[in-house]
Amino acid sequence: MIPIHFAPLQGHTDDVYRRTHHQLIGGIARYYTPFVRVEAGDIRSKDRRDIDPKNNGDVPVVPQIIFKDLKEFLYLVHEVEALGYREIDLNMGCPFPLQAKHGRGSGLLAHTDIVEEVANTIKEHSHLTFSVKMRLGWDNAEEWKPVLTILNETPLAHITLHPRTGVQQYKGDIDREAFATFYEQCRHPLIYNGDLTRLEQLHDIEARYPHLAGLMIGRGLLARPSLAREYAEAREWSHEEHIHCLCSLHESLTEQYARIVKGDAQLHSKLRTFWEYTEPLIGRKPYKKIMKSGNLRNYMNAIEQLRT
């Protein structure tokens, strides 16, 4: 059994969600924050609030930063370190064009000169621990090769690889052959990420790559929040257990979001995102009722019907 890491997803895994999942379900070695970025010369206030240690309690959280050059990297590291963090994850994998086309996330992988500058600077920050989350490349599945050569000479806690290119986003097949090659050449502890939604898939990846340092799951844990617990318990939960887990988690999130989200329409919009990936678990009919509920009252009625 190897550690499970919770991948960040913008709009889903905020501090409220991380705290609540950790308290009610757990089974996670590390929760990574949605990436923190520089916007108009500063970090957005919502991102500062999200990574504020006061809002994360005893959650084993790691801030993730995204950057396009050494200047942004240094600024973000300074700001995150000032909050008391000593572990920082570097996003070199974000597939969304708004970031990647500006040289951030997977868009950074083609710029080995910048990667090398950052790697050399990491060596000067020995009091901090860095990790990297990356893809095979932005639009070229070979871009990882010179990047890994640089990273292999850089002090890192681990590397997480999602074996797709950025332009693929989450479509198309995982490149198992490329991951296997990366696995053989990587000198750091390696974490696998990508398309893990069922318990048997976790066991399959663990068996294929016996020296993995961990598994990172994002959408799979949003679809099935108990997945890491089921892995730890070495058993698949029943449908009734899954529904109870989802509803208990949702109930606690509703109470907390109601305190910080103003207005029924805004609360309804925020809560609906909770169910975005759950259709395979709850079924098509309940899913449609929830997603087409129209207002908070109808929405809560749909949730109540799911319980019964």
mmCIF file of C-alpha atoms in Angstrom:
data_model
loop_
_atom_site.group_PDB
_atom_site.id
_atom_site.type_symbol
_atom_site.label_atom_id
_atom_site.label_comp_id
_atom_site.label_asym_id
_atom_site.label_seq_id
_atom_site.Cartn_x
_atom_site.Cartn_y
_atom_site.Cartn_z
ATOM 1 C CA MET A 1 0.000 0.000 0.000
ATOM 2 C CA ILE A 2 1.383 3.392 -1.021
ATOM 3 C CA PRO A 3 0.362 6.953 -0.062
ATOM 4 C CA ILE A 4 -2.582 8.657 -1.783
ATOM 5 C CA HIS A 5 -2.255 12.350 -2.640
ATOM 6 C CA PHE A 6 -5.278 14.555 -3.418
ATOM 7 C CA ALA A 7 -4.682 16.533 -6.621
ATOM 8 C CA PRO A 8 -5.991 20.114 -6.723
ATOM 9 C CA LEU A 9 -8.897 21.172 -8.912
ATOM 10 C CA GLN A 10 -9.773 24.835 -9.314
ATOM 11 C CA GLY A 11 -13.280 25.596 -8.042
ATOM 12 C CA HIS A 12 -13.554 22.327 -6.137
ATOM 13 C CA THR A 13 -10.786 21.568 -3.636
ATOM 14 C CA ASP A 14 -10.686 24.814 -1.681
ATOM 15 C CA ASP A 15 -9.760 25.035 2.011
ATOM 16 C CA VAL A 16 -13.345 24.266 3.101
ATOM 17 C CA TYR A 17 -13.462 21.099 1.005
ATOM 18 C CA ARG A 18 -9.985 19.940 2.082
ATOM 19 C CA ARG A 19 -10.715 20.499 5.768
ATOM 20 C CA THR A 20 -14.056 18.716 5.594
ATOM 21 C CA HIS A 21 -12.780 15.761 3.587
ATOM 22 C CA HIS A 22 -9.855 15.332 5.982
ATOM 23 C CA GLN A 23 -12.093 15.429 9.059
ATOM 24 C CA LEU A 24 -14.881 13.173 7.788
ATOM 25 C CA ILE A 25 -13.138 10.737 5.441
ATOM 26 C CA GLY A 26 -9.346 11.034 5.343
ATOM 27 C CA GLY A 27 -7.026 8.434 3.880
ATOM 28 C CA ILE A 28 -4.966 11.181 2.202
ATOM 29 C CA ALA A 29 -1.222 11.703 2.751
ATOM 30 C CA ARG A 30 -1.160 15.214 1.228
ATOM 31 C CA TYR A 31 -3.778 17.663 -0.064
ATOM 32 C CA TYR A 32 -2.410 20.060 -2.706
ATOM 33 C CA THR A 33 -3.955 23.502 -3.050
ATOM 34 C CA PRO A 34 -5.243 24.809 -6.376
ATOM 35 C CA PHE A 35 -2.336 26.684 -7.917
ATOM 36 C CA VAL A 36 -1.415 30.089 -6.576
ATOM 37 C CA ARG A 37 -0.429 32.536 -9.300
ATOM 38 C CA VAL A 38 0.658 36.124 -9.838
ATOM 39 C CA GLU A 39 -2.117 38.333 -11.153
ATOM 40 C CA ALA A 40 -1.650 42.088 -11.658
ATOM 41 C CA GLY A 41 1.622 41.848 -9.752
ATOM 42 C CA ASP A 42 0.253 40.132 -6.653
ATOM 43 C CA ILE A 43 -1.434 36.994 -5.358
ATOM 44 C CA ARG A 44 -5.223 37.126 -5.470
ATOM 45 C CA SER A 45 -6.830 37.636 -2.053
ATOM 46 C CA LYS A 46 -8.942 34.482 -2.490
ATOM 47 C CA ASP A 47 -5.749 32.459 -3.046
ATOM 48 C CA ARG A 48 -4.113 33.958 0.031
ATOM 49 C CA ARG A 49 -7.169 33.027 2.080
ATOM 50 C CA ASP A 50 -7.145 29.503 0.641
ATOM 51 C CA ILE A 51 -3.550 28.780 1.633
ATOM 52 C CA ASP A 52 -3.641 30.664 4.953
ATOM 53 C CA PRO A 53 -2.610 28.086 7.591
ATOM 54 C CA LYS A 54 -5.414 29.369 9.838
ATOM 55 C CA ASN A 55 -7.923 28.107 7.264
ATOM 56 C CA ASN A 56 -6.323 24.705 6.909
ATOM 57 C CA GLY A 57 -6.115 23.543 10.514
ATOM 58 C CA ASP A 58 -4.430 20.164 10.861
ATOM 59 C CA VAL A 59 -4.877 19.251 7.191
ATOM 60 C CA PRO A 60 -1.615 17.948 5.645
ATOM 61 C CA VAL A 61 -1.661 20.626 2.956
ATOM 62 C CA VAL A 62 0.971 21.605 0.378
ATOM 63 C CA PRO A 63 0.625 24.911 -1.498
ATOM 64 C CA GLN A 64 1.064 24.651 -5.256
ATOM 65 C CA ILE A 65 2.416 27.554 -7.316
ATOM 66 C CA ILE A 66 2.317 28.214 -11.066
ATOM 67 C CA PHE A 67 4.729 30.602 -12.803
ATOM 68 C CA LYS A 68 6.095 31.579 -16.205
ATOM 69 C CA ASP A 69 9.575 32.760 -15.256
ATOM 70 C CA LEU A 70 12.102 33.018 -12.449
ATOM 71 C CA LYS A 71 10.726 36.358 -11.248
ATOM 72 C CA GLU A 72 7.244 34.929 -10.640
ATOM 73 C CA PHE A 73 8.746 31.809 -9.083
ATOM 74 C CA LEU A 74 10.817 33.798 -6.582
ATOM 75 C CA TYR A 75 7.926 36.074 -5.656
ATOM 76 C CA LEU A 76 5.540 33.173 -5.054
ATOM 77 C CA VAL A 77 8.092 31.193 -3.052
ATOM 78 C CA HIS A 78 8.757 34.237 -0.861
ATOM 79 C CA GLU A 79 5.053 34.843 -0.230
ATOM 80 C CA VAL A 80 4.252 31.195 0.500
ATOM 81 C CA GLU A 81 7.271 30.827 2.766
ATOM 82 C CA ALA A 82 6.216 33.975 4.665
ATOM 83 C CA LEU A 83 3.027 32.145 5.669
ATOM 84 C CA GLY A 84 5.110 29.486 7.383
ATOM 85 C CA TYR A 85 5.194 26.762 4.713
ATOM 86 C CA ARG A 86 8.381 24.796 4.119
ATOM 87 C CA GLU A 87 7.039 22.543 1.351
ATOM 88 C CA ILE A 88 5.950 23.863 -2.063
ATOM 89 C CA ASP A 89 4.712 22.046 -5.164
ATOM 90 C CA LEU A 90 5.577 23.440 -8.596
ATOM 91 C CA ASN A 91 2.881 23.211 -11.257
ATOM 92 C CA MET A 92 4.397 22.238 -14.597
ATOM 93 C CA GLY A 93 1.337 20.334 -15.707
ATOM 94 C CA CYS A 94 -1.704 22.613 -15.916
ATOM 95 C CA PRO A 95 -3.309 21.892 -19.312
ATOM 96 C CA PHE A 96 -5.606 24.890 -19.558
ATOM 97 C CA PRO A 97 -4.694 27.203 -22.481
ATOM 98 C CA LEU A 98 -5.242 30.391 -20.462
ATOM 99 C CA GLN A 99 -2.197 29.429 -18.387
ATOM 100 C CA ALA A 100 -0.215 27.161 -20.715
ATOM 101 C CA LYS A 101 -0.179 29.577 -23.669
ATOM 102 C CA HIS A 102 1.441 32.136 -21.391
ATOM 103 C CA GLY A 103 4.225 29.693 -20.513
ATOM 104 C CA ARG A 104 2.808 28.447 -17.233
ATOM 105 C CA GLY A 105 1.926 24.892 -16.244
ATOM 106 C CA SER A 106 2.503 22.427 -19.087
ATOM 107 C CA GLY A 107 3.402 25.418 -21.264
ATOM 108 C CA LEU A 108 6.609 25.798 -19.252
ATOM 109 C CA LEU A 109 7.945 22.389 -20.307
ATOM 110 C CA ALA A 110 9.124 23.669 -23.691
ATOM 111 C CA HIS A 111 11.205 26.392 -22.012
ATOM 112 C CA THR A 112 14.106 24.387 -20.614
ATOM 113 C CA ASP A 113 16.125 27.566 -20.068
ATOM 114 C CA ILE A 114 13.557 28.757 -17.514
ATOM 115 C CA VAL A 115 13.267 25.282 -15.976
ATOM 116 C CA GLU A 116 17.043 25.275 -15.532
ATOM 117 C CA GLU A 117 17.016 28.723 -13.924
ATOM 118 C CA VAL A 118 14.356 27.583 -11.476
ATOM 119 C CA ALA A 119 16.242 24.343 -10.786
ATOM 120 C CA ASN A 120 19.433 26.263 -9.973
ATOM 121 C CA THR A 121 17.488 28.559 -7.659
ATOM 122 C CA ILE A 122 15.941 25.565 -5.861
ATOM 123 C CA LYS A 123 19.476 24.486 -4.983
ATOM 124 C CA GLU A 124 19.918 27.823 -3.189
ATOM 125 C CA HIS A 125 16.774 27.240 -1.086
ATOM 126 C CA SER A 126 17.907 24.155 0.816
ATOM 127 C CA HIS A 127 15.739 25.101 3.805
ATOM 128 C CA LEU A 128 12.643 24.459 1.673
ATOM 129 C CA THR A 129 11.282 21.253 0.160
ATOM 130 C CA PHE A 130 10.089 21.334 -3.441
ATOM 131 C CA SER A 131 8.163 18.859 -5.568
ATOM 132 C CA VAL A 132 7.029 19.016 -9.200
ATOM 133 C CA LYS A 133 3.757 18.039 -10.864
ATOM 134 C CA MET A 134 4.129 17.757 -14.632
ATOM 135 C CA ARG A 135 2.866 16.293 -17.901
ATOM 136 C CA LEU A 136 4.702 14.816 -20.873
ATOM 137 C CA GLY A 137 4.673 18.221 -22.553
ATOM 138 C CA TRP A 138 2.341 20.901 -23.858
ATOM 139 C CA ASP A 139 1.824 19.823 -27.478
ATOM 140 C CA ASN A 140 4.818 17.502 -27.809
ATOM 141 C CA ALA A 141 4.961 14.251 -25.813
ATOM 142 C CA GLU A 142 8.778 14.322 -25.966
ATOM 143 C CA GLU A 143 9.221 17.613 -24.070
ATOM 144 C CA TRP A 144 9.600 15.821 -20.742
ATOM 145 C CA LYS A 145 12.952 14.303 -21.726
ATOM 146 C CA PRO A 146 15.240 17.368 -21.431
ATOM 147 C CA VAL A 147 13.172 18.575 -18.470
ATOM 148 C CA LEU A 148 13.711 15.319 -16.577
ATOM 149 C CA THR A 149 17.451 15.557 -17.260
ATOM 150 C CA ILE A 150 17.417 18.901 -15.441
ATOM 151 C CA LEU A 151 15.111 17.758 -12.643
ATOM 152 C CA ASN A 152 17.163 14.630 -11.985
ATOM 153 C CA GLU A 153 19.991 16.943 -10.882
ATOM 154 C CA THR A 154 17.673 19.085 -8.733
ATOM 155 C CA PRO A 155 16.895 18.348 -5.064
ATOM 156 C CA LEU A 156 13.197 17.398 -5.071
ATOM 157 C CA ALA A 157 10.980 15.487 -2.673
ATOM 158 C CA HIS A 158 9.218 13.822 -5.594
ATOM 159 C CA ILE A 159 7.858 14.250 -9.111
ATOM 160 C CA THR A 160 4.231 13.600 -10.059
ATOM 161 C CA LEU A 161 3.620 12.688 -13.701
ATOM 162 C CA HIS A 162 0.314 12.762 -15.563
ATOM 163 C CA PRO A 163 1.176 10.904 -18.793
ATOM 164 C CA ARG A 164 -0.717 13.092 -21.268
ATOM 165 C CA THR A 165 0.217 16.288 -23.058
ATOM 166 C CA GLY A 166 -1.359 19.582 -22.088
ATOM 167 C CA VAL A 167 -3.295 19.922 -25.331
ATOM 168 C CA GLN A 168 -4.994 16.610 -24.577
ATOM 169 C CA GLN A 169 -6.258 18.043 -21.285
ATOM 170 C CA TYR A 170 -8.145 14.997 -19.901
ATOM 171 C CA LYS A 171 -9.067 13.415 -23.245
ATOM 172 C CA GLY A 172 -7.563 10.512 -25.124
ATOM 173 C CA ASP A 173 -5.609 7.617 -23.726
ATOM 174 C CA ILE A 174 -3.013 7.731 -21.002
ATOM 175 C CA ASP A 175 0.448 7.095 -22.510
ATOM 176 C CA ARG A 176 1.487 4.028 -20.515
ATOM 177 C CA GLU A 177 4.637 3.510 -22.577
ATOM 178 C CA ALA A 178 5.883 7.044 -21.911
ATOM 179 C CA PHE A 179 5.128 6.698 -18.206
ATOM 180 C CA ALA A 180 7.077 3.430 -18.053
ATOM 181 C CA THR A 181 10.087 5.115 -19.681
ATOM 182 C CA PHE A 182 9.834 8.089 -17.325
ATOM 183 C CA TYR A 183 9.544 5.649 -14.390
ATOM 184 C CA GLU A 184 12.804 3.971 -15.407
ATOM 185 C CA GLN A 185 14.718 7.219 -15.918
ATOM 186 C CA CYS A 186 13.437 9.294 -12.987
ATOM 187 C CA ARG A 187 15.919 9.480 -10.096
ATOM 188 C CA HIS A 188 13.384 10.967 -7.678
ATOM 189 C CA PRO A 189 10.468 9.302 -5.902
ATOM 190 C CA LEU A 190 7.724 9.184 -8.534
ATOM 191 C CA ILE A 191 3.971 9.593 -8.081
ATOM 192 C CA TYR A 192 1.491 8.468 -10.730
ATOM 193 C CA ASN A 193 -1.463 10.711 -11.662
ATOM 194 C CA GLY A 194 -4.206 10.213 -14.228
ATOM 195 C CA ASP A 195 -7.592 8.521 -14.685
ATOM 196 C CA LEU A 196 -7.767 6.761 -11.318
ATOM 197 C CA THR A 197 -11.453 6.350 -10.490
ATOM 198 C CA ARG A 198 -11.848 2.766 -9.281
ATOM 199 C CA LEU A 199 -10.196 0.664 -6.591
ATOM 200 C CA GLU A 200 -8.968 -1.979 -9.045
ATOM 201 C CA GLN A 201 -7.145 0.715 -11.038
ATOM 202 C CA LEU A 202 -5.159 1.722 -7.965
ATOM 203 C CA HIS A 203 -4.128 -1.874 -7.387
ATOM 204 C CA ASP A 204 -3.231 -2.282 -11.069
ATOM 205 C CA ILE A 205 -0.918 0.758 -11.131
ATOM 206 C CA GLU A 206 0.666 -0.314 -7.838
ATOM 207 C CA ALA A 207 1.382 -3.770 -9.313
ATOM 208 C CA ARG A 208 2.714 -2.414 -12.636
ATOM 209 C CA TYR A 209 5.119 0.025 -10.994
ATOM 210 C CA PRO A 210 6.209 -1.472 -7.657
ATOM 211 C CA HIS A 211 8.670 1.329 -6.855
ATOM 212 C CA LEU A 212 6.136 4.174 -7.046
ATOM 213 C CA ALA A 213 6.194 6.632 -4.147
ATOM 214 C CA GLY A 214 2.460 7.309 -4.338
ATOM 215 C CA LEU A 215 -0.696 7.827 -6.341
ATOM 216 C CA MET A 216 -2.239 11.238 -6.959
ATOM 217 C CA ILE A 217 -5.983 11.399 -7.576
ATOM 218 C CA GLY A 218 -8.138 14.406 -8.405
ATOM 219 C CA ARG A 219 -11.351 13.876 -10.329
ATOM 220 C CA GLY A 220 -11.555 10.288 -9.051
ATOM 221 C CA LEU A 221 -11.776 11.516 -5.460
ATOM 222 C CA LEU A 222 -14.373 14.139 -6.349
ATOM 223 C CA ALA A 223 -16.440 11.405 -7.994
ATOM 224 C CA ARG A 224 -15.858 8.977 -5.138
ATOM 225 C CA PRO A 225 -14.594 10.784 -2.020
ATOM 226 C CA SER A 226 -14.118 7.486 -0.176
ATOM 227 C CA LEU A 227 -11.686 6.046 -2.742
ATOM 228 C CA ALA A 228 -8.539 6.511 -0.633
ATOM 229 C CA ARG A 229 -10.290 5.121 2.448
ATOM 230 C CA GLU A 230 -11.444 2.097 0.487
ATOM 231 C CA TYR A 231 -7.860 1.569 -0.668
ATOM 232 C CA ALA A 232 -6.600 1.806 2.934
ATOM 233 C CA GLU A 233 -9.296 -0.594 4.134
ATOM 234 C CA ALA A 234 -8.679 -2.977 1.209
ATOM 235 C CA ARG A 235 -12.379 -3.270 0.486
ATOM 236 C CA GLU A 236 -14.901 -1.723 -1.888
ATOM 237 C CA TRP A 237 -17.704 0.115 -0.136
ATOM 238 C CA SER A 238 -21.334 -0.712 -0.812
ATOM 239 C CA HIS A 239 -23.622 1.630 -2.747
ATOM 240 C CA GLU A 240 -25.346 2.556 0.525
ATOM 241 C CA GLU A 241 -22.002 3.458 2.115
ATOM 242 C CA HIS A 242 -21.079 5.602 -0.871
ATOM 243 C CA ILE A 243 -24.361 7.533 -0.768
ATOM 244 C CA HIS A 244 -24.079 8.025 2.990
ATOM 245 C CA CYS A 245 -20.510 9.286 2.557
ATOM 246 C CA LEU A 246 -21.470 11.723 -0.211
ATOM 247 C CA CYS A 247 -24.471 13.075 1.674
ATOM 248 C CA SER A 248 -22.578 13.457 4.970
ATOM 249 C CA LEU A 249 -19.770 15.316 3.236
ATOM 250 C CA HIS A 250 -22.262 17.486 1.358
ATOM 251 C CA GLU A 251 -24.204 18.307 4.514
ATOM 252 C CA SER A 252 -21.085 19.527 6.303
ATOM 253 C CA LEU A 253 -19.959 21.537 3.277
ATOM 254 C CA THR A 254 -23.409 23.115 2.991
ATOM 255 C CA GLU A 255 -23.256 24.321 6.603
ATOM 256 C CA GLN A 256 -19.824 25.865 6.089
ATOM 257 C CA TYR A 257 -20.393 27.432 2.671
ATOM 258 C CA ALA A 258 -23.680 28.932 3.913
ATOM 259 C CA ARG A 259 -21.613 31.049 6.316
ATOM 260 C CA ILE A 260 -19.345 32.509 3.632
ATOM 261 C CA VAL A 261 -21.383 32.493 0.397
ATOM 262 C CA LYS A 262 -23.959 35.270 0.159
ATOM 263 C CA GLY A 263 -27.421 34.555 -1.219
ATOM 264 C CA ASP A 264 -29.321 31.395 -2.162
ATOM 265 C CA ALA A 265 -28.447 31.631 -5.863
ATOM 266 C CA GLN A 266 -24.722 31.865 -5.143
ATOM 267 C CA LEU A 267 -24.900 29.045 -2.586
ATOM 268 C CA HIS A 268 -26.807 26.862 -5.033
ATOM 269 C CA SER A 269 -24.203 27.520 -7.718
ATOM 270 C CA LYS A 270 -21.350 26.698 -5.346
ATOM 271 C CA LEU A 271 -22.891 23.480 -4.019
ATOM 272 C CA ARG A 272 -23.790 22.096 -7.450
ATOM 273 C CA THR A 273 -20.088 21.769 -8.308
ATOM 274 C CA PHE A 274 -19.851 19.096 -5.581
ATOM 275 C CA TRP A 275 -21.802 16.661 -7.789
ATOM 276 C CA GLU A 276 -20.094 17.425 -11.097
ATOM 277 C CA TYR A 277 -18.209 14.109 -11.297
ATOM 278 C CA THR A 278 -20.585 11.864 -9.332
ATOM 279 C CA GLU A 279 -22.964 10.585 -12.013
ATOM 280 C CA PRO A 280 -21.329 7.115 -12.253
ATOM 281 C CA LEU A 281 -21.773 6.681 -8.505
ATOM 282 C CA ILE A 282 -25.267 8.088 -7.897
ATOM 283 C CA GLY A 283 -26.915 7.239 -11.238
ATOM 284 C CA ARG A 284 -28.179 9.270 -14.186
ATOM 285 C CA LYS A 285 -31.641 10.144 -12.844
ATOM 286 C CA PRO A 286 -30.582 11.548 -9.437
ATOM 287 C CA TYR A 287 -27.677 13.329 -11.114
ATOM 288 C CA LYS A 288 -29.965 15.083 -13.612
ATOM 289 C CA LYS A 289 -32.361 16.156 -10.836
ATOM 290 C CA ILE A 290 -29.524 17.719 -8.894
ATOM 291 C CA MET A 291 -27.833 19.425 -11.836
ATOM 292 C CA LYS A 292 -31.109 20.756 -13.301
ATOM 293 C CA SER A 293 -32.621 21.776 -9.967
ATOM 294 C CA GLY A 294 -32.776 25.466 -10.920
ATOM 295 C CA ASN A 295 -32.835 26.909 -7.411
ATOM 296 C CA LEU A 296 -31.664 26.090 -3.894
ATOM 297 C CA ARG A 297 -35.033 24.724 -2.720
ATOM 298 C CA ASN A 298 -35.352 22.260 -5.600
ATOM 299 C CA TYR A 299 -31.701 21.381 -5.185
ATOM 300 C CA MET A 300 -32.070 20.485 -1.499
ATOM 301 C CA ASN A 301 -35.179 18.425 -2.329
ATOM 302 C CA ALA A 302 -33.162 16.483 -4.901
ATOM 303 C CA ILE A 303 -30.471 15.785 -2.311
ATOM 304 C CA GLU A 304 -33.090 14.594 0.158
ATOM 305 C CA GLN A 305 -34.478 12.191 -2.450
ATOM 306 C CA LEU A 306 -30.991 10.817 -2.962
ATOM 307 C CA ARG A 307 -30.826 9.946 0.729
ATOM 308 C CA THR A 308 -34.037 7.912 0.662
#
